[in-house]
Short mmCIF file of C-alpha atoms in Angstrom, two decimals:
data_model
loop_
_atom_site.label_atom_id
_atom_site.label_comp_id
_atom_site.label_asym_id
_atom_site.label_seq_id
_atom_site.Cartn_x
_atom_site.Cartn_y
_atom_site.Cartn_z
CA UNK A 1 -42.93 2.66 4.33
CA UNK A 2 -41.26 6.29 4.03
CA UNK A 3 -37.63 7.01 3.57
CA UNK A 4 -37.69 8.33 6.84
CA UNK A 5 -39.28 5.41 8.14
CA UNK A 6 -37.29 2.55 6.64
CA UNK A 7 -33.67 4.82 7.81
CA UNK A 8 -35.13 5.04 11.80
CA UNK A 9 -35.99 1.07 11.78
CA UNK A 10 -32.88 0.68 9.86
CA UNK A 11 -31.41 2.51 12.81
CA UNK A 12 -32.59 0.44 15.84
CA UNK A 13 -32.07 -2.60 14.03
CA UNK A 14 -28.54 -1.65 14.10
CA UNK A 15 -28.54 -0.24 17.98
CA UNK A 16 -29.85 -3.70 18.77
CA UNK A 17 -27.60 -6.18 17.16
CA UNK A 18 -24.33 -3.51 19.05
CA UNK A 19 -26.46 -4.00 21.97
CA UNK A 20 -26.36 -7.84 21.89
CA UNK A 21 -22.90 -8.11 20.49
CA UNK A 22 -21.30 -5.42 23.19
CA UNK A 23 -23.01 -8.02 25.61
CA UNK A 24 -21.12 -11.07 23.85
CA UNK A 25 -17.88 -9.20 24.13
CA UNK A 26 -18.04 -8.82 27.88
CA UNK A 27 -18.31 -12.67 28.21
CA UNK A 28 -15.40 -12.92 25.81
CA UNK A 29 -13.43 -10.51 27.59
CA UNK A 30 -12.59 -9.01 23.60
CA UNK A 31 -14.13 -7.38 20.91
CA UNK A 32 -12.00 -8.20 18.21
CA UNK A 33 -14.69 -10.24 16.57
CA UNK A 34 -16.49 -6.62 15.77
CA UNK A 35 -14.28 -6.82 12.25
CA UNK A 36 -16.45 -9.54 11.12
CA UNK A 37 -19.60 -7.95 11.74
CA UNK A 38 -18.07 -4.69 9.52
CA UNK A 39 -19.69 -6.67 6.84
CA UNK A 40 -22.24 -8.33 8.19
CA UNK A 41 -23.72 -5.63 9.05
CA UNK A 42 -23.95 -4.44 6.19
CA UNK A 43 -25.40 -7.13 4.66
CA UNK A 44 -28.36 -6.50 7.33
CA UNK A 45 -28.89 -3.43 6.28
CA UNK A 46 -29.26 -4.35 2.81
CA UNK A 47 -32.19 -6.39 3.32
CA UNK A 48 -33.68 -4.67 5.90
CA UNK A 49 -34.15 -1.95 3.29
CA UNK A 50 -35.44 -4.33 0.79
CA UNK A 51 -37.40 -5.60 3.32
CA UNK A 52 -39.04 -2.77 4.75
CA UNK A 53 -39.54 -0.58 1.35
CA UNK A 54 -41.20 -3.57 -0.31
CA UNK A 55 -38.92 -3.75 -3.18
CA UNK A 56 -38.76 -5.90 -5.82
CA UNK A 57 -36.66 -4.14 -8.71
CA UNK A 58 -33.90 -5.53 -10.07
CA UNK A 59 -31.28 -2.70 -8.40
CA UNK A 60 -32.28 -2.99 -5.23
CA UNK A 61 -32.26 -7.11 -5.33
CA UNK A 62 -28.80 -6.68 -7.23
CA UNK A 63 -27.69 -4.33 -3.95
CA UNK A 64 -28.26 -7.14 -1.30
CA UNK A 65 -27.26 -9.67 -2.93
CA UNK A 66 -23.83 -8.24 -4.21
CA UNK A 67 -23.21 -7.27 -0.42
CA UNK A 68 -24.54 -10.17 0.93
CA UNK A 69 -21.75 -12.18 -1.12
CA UNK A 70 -18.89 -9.91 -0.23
CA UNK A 71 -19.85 -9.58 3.69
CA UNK A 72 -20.13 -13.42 3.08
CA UNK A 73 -16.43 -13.69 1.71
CA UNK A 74 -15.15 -10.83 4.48
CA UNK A 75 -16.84 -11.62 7.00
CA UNK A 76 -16.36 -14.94 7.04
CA UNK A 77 -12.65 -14.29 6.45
CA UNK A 78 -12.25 -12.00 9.47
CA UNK A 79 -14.15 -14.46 11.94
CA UNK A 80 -11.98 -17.22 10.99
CA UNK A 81 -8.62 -14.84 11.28
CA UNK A 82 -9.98 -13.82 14.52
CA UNK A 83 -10.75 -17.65 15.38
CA UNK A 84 -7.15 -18.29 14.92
CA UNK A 85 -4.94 -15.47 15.95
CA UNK A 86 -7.03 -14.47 18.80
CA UNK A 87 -7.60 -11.02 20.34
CA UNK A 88 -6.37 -8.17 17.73
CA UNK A 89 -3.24 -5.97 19.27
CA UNK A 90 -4.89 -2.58 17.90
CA UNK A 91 -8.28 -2.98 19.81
CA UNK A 92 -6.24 -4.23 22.98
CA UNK A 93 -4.53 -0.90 22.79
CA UNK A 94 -7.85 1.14 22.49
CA UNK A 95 -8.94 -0.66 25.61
CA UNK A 96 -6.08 -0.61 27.64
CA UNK A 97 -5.65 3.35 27.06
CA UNK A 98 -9.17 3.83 28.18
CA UNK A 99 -8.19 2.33 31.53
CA UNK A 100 -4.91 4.16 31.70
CA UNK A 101 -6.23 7.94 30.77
CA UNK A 102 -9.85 7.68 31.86
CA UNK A 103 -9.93 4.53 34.27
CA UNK A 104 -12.55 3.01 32.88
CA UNK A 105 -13.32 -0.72 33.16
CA UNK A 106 -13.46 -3.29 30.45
CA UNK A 107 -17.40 -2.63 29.63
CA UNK A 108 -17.26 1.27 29.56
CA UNK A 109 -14.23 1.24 27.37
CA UNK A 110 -15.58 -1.17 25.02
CA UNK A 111 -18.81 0.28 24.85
CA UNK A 112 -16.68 3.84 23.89
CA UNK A 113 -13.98 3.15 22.23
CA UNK A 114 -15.33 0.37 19.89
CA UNK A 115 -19.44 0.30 19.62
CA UNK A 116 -20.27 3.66 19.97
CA UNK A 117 -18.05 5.03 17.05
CA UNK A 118 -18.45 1.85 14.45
CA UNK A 119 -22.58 1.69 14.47
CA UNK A 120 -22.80 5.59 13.04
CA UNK A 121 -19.32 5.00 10.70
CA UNK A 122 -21.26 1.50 9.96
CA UNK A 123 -24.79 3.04 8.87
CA UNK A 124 -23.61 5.65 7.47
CA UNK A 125 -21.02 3.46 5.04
CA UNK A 126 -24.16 1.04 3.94
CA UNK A 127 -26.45 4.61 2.37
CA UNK A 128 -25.59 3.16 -0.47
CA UNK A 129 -27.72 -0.28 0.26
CA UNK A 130 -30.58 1.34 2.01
CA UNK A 131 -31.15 4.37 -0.06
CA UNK A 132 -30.97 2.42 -3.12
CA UNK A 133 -33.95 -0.23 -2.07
CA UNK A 134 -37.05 2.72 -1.90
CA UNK A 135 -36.85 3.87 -5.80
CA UNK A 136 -37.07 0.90 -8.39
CA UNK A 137 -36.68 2.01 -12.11
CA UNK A 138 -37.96 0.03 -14.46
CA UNK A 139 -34.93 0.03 -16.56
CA UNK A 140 -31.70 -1.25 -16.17
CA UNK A 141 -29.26 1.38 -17.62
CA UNK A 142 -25.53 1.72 -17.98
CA UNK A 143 -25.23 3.52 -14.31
CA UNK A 144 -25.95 -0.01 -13.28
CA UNK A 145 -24.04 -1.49 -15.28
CA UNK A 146 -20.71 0.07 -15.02
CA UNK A 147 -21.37 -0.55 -10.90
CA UNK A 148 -22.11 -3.86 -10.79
CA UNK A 149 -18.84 -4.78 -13.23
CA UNK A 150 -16.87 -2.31 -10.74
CA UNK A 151 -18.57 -3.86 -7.61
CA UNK A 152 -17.68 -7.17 -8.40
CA UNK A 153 -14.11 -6.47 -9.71
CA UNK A 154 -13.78 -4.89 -5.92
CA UNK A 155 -14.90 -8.22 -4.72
CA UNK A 156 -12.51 -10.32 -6.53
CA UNK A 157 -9.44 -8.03 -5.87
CA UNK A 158 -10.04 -7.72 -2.24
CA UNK A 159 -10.84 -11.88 -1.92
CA UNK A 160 -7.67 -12.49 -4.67
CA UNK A 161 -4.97 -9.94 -1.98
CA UNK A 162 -6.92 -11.71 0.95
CA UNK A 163 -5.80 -15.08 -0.02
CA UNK A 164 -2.40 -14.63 -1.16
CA UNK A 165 -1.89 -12.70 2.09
CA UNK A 166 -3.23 -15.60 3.87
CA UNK A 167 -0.84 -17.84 2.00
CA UNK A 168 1.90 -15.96 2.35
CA UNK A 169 1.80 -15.72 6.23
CA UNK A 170 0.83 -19.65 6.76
CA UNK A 171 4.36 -20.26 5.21
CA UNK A 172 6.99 -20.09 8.59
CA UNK A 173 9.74 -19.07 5.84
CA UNK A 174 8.13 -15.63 5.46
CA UNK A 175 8.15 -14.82 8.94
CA UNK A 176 9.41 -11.32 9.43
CA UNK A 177 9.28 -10.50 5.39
CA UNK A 178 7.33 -8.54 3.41
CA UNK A 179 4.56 -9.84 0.81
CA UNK A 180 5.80 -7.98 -2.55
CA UNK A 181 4.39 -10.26 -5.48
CA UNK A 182 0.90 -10.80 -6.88
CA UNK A 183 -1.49 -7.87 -6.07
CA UNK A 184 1.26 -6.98 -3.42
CA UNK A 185 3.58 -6.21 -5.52
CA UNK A 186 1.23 -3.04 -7.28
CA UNK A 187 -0.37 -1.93 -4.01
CA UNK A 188 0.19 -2.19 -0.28
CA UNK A 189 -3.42 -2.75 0.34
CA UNK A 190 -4.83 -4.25 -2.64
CA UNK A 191 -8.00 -5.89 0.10
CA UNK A 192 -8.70 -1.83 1.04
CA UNK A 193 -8.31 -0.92 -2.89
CA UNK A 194 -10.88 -3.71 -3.40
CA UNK A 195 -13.54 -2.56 -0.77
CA UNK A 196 -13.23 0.61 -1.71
CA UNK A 197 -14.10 -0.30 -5.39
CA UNK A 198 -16.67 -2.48 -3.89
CA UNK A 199 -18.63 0.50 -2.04
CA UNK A 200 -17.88 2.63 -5.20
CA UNK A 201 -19.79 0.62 -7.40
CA UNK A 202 -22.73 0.15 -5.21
CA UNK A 203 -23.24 3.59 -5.06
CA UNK A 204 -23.50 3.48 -9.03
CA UNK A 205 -26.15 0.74 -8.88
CA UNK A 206 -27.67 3.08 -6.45
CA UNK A 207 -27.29 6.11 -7.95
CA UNK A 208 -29.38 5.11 -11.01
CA UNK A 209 -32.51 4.78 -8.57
CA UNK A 210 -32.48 8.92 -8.61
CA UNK A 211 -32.78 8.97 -4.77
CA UNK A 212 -29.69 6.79 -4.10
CA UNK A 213 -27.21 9.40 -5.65
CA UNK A 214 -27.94 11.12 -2.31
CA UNK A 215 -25.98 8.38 -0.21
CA UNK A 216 -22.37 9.66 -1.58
CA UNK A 217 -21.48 10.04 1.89
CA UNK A 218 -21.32 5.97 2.06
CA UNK A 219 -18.48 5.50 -0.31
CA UNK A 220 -16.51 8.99 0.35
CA UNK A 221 -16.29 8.03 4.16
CA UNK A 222 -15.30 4.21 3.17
CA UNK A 223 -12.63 5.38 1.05
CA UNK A 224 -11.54 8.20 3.87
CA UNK A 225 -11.06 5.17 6.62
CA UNK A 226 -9.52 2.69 4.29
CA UNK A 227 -7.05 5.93 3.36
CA UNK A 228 -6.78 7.69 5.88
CA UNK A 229 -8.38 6.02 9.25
CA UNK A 230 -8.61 2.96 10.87
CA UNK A 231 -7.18 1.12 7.67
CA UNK A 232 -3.98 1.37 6.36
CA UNK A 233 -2.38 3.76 9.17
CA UNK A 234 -3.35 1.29 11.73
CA UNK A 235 -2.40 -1.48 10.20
CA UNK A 236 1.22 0.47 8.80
CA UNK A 237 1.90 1.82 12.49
CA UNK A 238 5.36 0.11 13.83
CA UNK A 239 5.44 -2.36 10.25
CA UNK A 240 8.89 -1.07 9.67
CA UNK A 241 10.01 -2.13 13.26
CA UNK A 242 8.53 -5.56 13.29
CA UNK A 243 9.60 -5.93 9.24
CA UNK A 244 13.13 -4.65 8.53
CA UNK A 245 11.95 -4.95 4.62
CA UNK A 246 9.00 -2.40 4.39
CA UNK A 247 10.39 0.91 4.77
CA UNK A 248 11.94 -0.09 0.85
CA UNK A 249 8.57 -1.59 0.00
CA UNK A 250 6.83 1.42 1.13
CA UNK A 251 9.58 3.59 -1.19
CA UNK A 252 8.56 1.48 -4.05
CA UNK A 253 5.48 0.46 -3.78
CA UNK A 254 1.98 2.68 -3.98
CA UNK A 255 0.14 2.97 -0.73
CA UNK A 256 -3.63 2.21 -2.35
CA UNK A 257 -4.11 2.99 -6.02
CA UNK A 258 -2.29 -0.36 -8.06
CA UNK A 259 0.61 1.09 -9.96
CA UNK A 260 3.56 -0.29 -11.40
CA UNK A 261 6.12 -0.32 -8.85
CA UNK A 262 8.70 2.77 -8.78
CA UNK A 263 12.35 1.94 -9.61
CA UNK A 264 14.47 2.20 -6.24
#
């Protein structure tokens, strides 16, 4: 198949699987389990590509399966956090200020505020995975390489902050504090810093296919909502009401990039 091809079935695969899950979320009554399919989505689209463009080279194998074991790891993480803590306060907001400024019922303000703006953000994000599937050089050259160590060193920071987050909040004597040690202790979002490396070094990989080095777009944008968007501003907004603690671990303490901590 074309490019162009492969990118439009690419596309209604994705419109599909919203379709299906926007339907699950009205029986649920919540769409907070839309954070697991971040990944898994992903994932999808990685094969699809493979899939589709007939592919058998060794960067666009090494794409899939390097996001299929990180949407894996995340995804599976964020399903079982959703499992447990139920519906997530930030998406309750969106939804309840669609009914307040626009009246709009449960299904319209999902479908909005939720669907409509993650399968673009979502597609666009995974260029990396699907451009990097339709050219397959026959060579395996340091482009690659450098990725795939940088991919995977994004996967095992963002799975290593993951856990000792987890950790840290099962304990009932850190209720209320602030997680400062480990990863913590360099960055406040080592699991964003991670991703972000993650989607970096795909790109790479990609890259060294020649047409790949066009889908740029995937890992600037990641880094831009991790930064800047729906990642560490959402989940910073009110942290130094509900922990006393984090306006000094915010002084000290670098906001995405690990760095030794600043001296108060």
């Amino acid at each position: 198949m074309s490019l162009w091809q492969i990118l439009i079935l690419n596309a209604l695969v994705l419109l599909a699987a919203y379709g299906l899950l926007w339907g699950i979320a009205l029986r649920l009554r919540d769409v907070s389990f839309i954070d697991a399919w971040w990944p898994t989505g992903m994932a999808l689209l990685a094969w699809t590509s493979l899939v589709f463009s007939g592919g058998s080279g060794l960067h666009g194998w090494l794409l899939a399966l390097i996001a299929t074991a990180w949407a894996a790891r995340l995804g599976g993480h964020l399903f079982r956090r959703w499992r447990g803590h139920g519906a997530d306060r930030r998406y309750e907001e969106m939804i309840s200020d669609g009914r307040e400024k626009h009246g709009w019922g449960f299904p319209v303000a999902a479908a909005i505020l939720v669907f409509a703006p993650q399968a673009p953000l979502q597609y666009i994000v995974a260029l990396p995975v699907q451009l990097g599937q339709i050219e397959t050089p026959a060579q395996f050259g340091l482009l690659a390489i450098a990725g795939t160590a940088l991919a995977l060193f994004g996967l095992a920071f963002e799975a290593i902050g993951d856990a000792q987050l987890a950790r840290f909040k099962d304990d009932p004597a850190n209720k209320g504090k602030v997680l400062d040690t480990g990863l913590w202790r360099y960055t406040r979002h080592p699991n964003y810093f991670g991703d972000a490396c993650l989607w970096w070094g795909l790109y790479l990989i990609a890259a060294e296919t020649g047409l790949g080095a066009w889908s740029i777009l995937g890992p600037i944008l990641i880094t831009l909502l991790l930064t800047k968007g729906s990642g560490a501003p959402t989940v910073e907004k009110g942290m130094e009401n509900r922990r006393p603690e984090y306006a000094a671990y915010i002084r000290r303490t670098s906001g995405f990039i690990p760095w030794p901590p600043r001296k108060a």
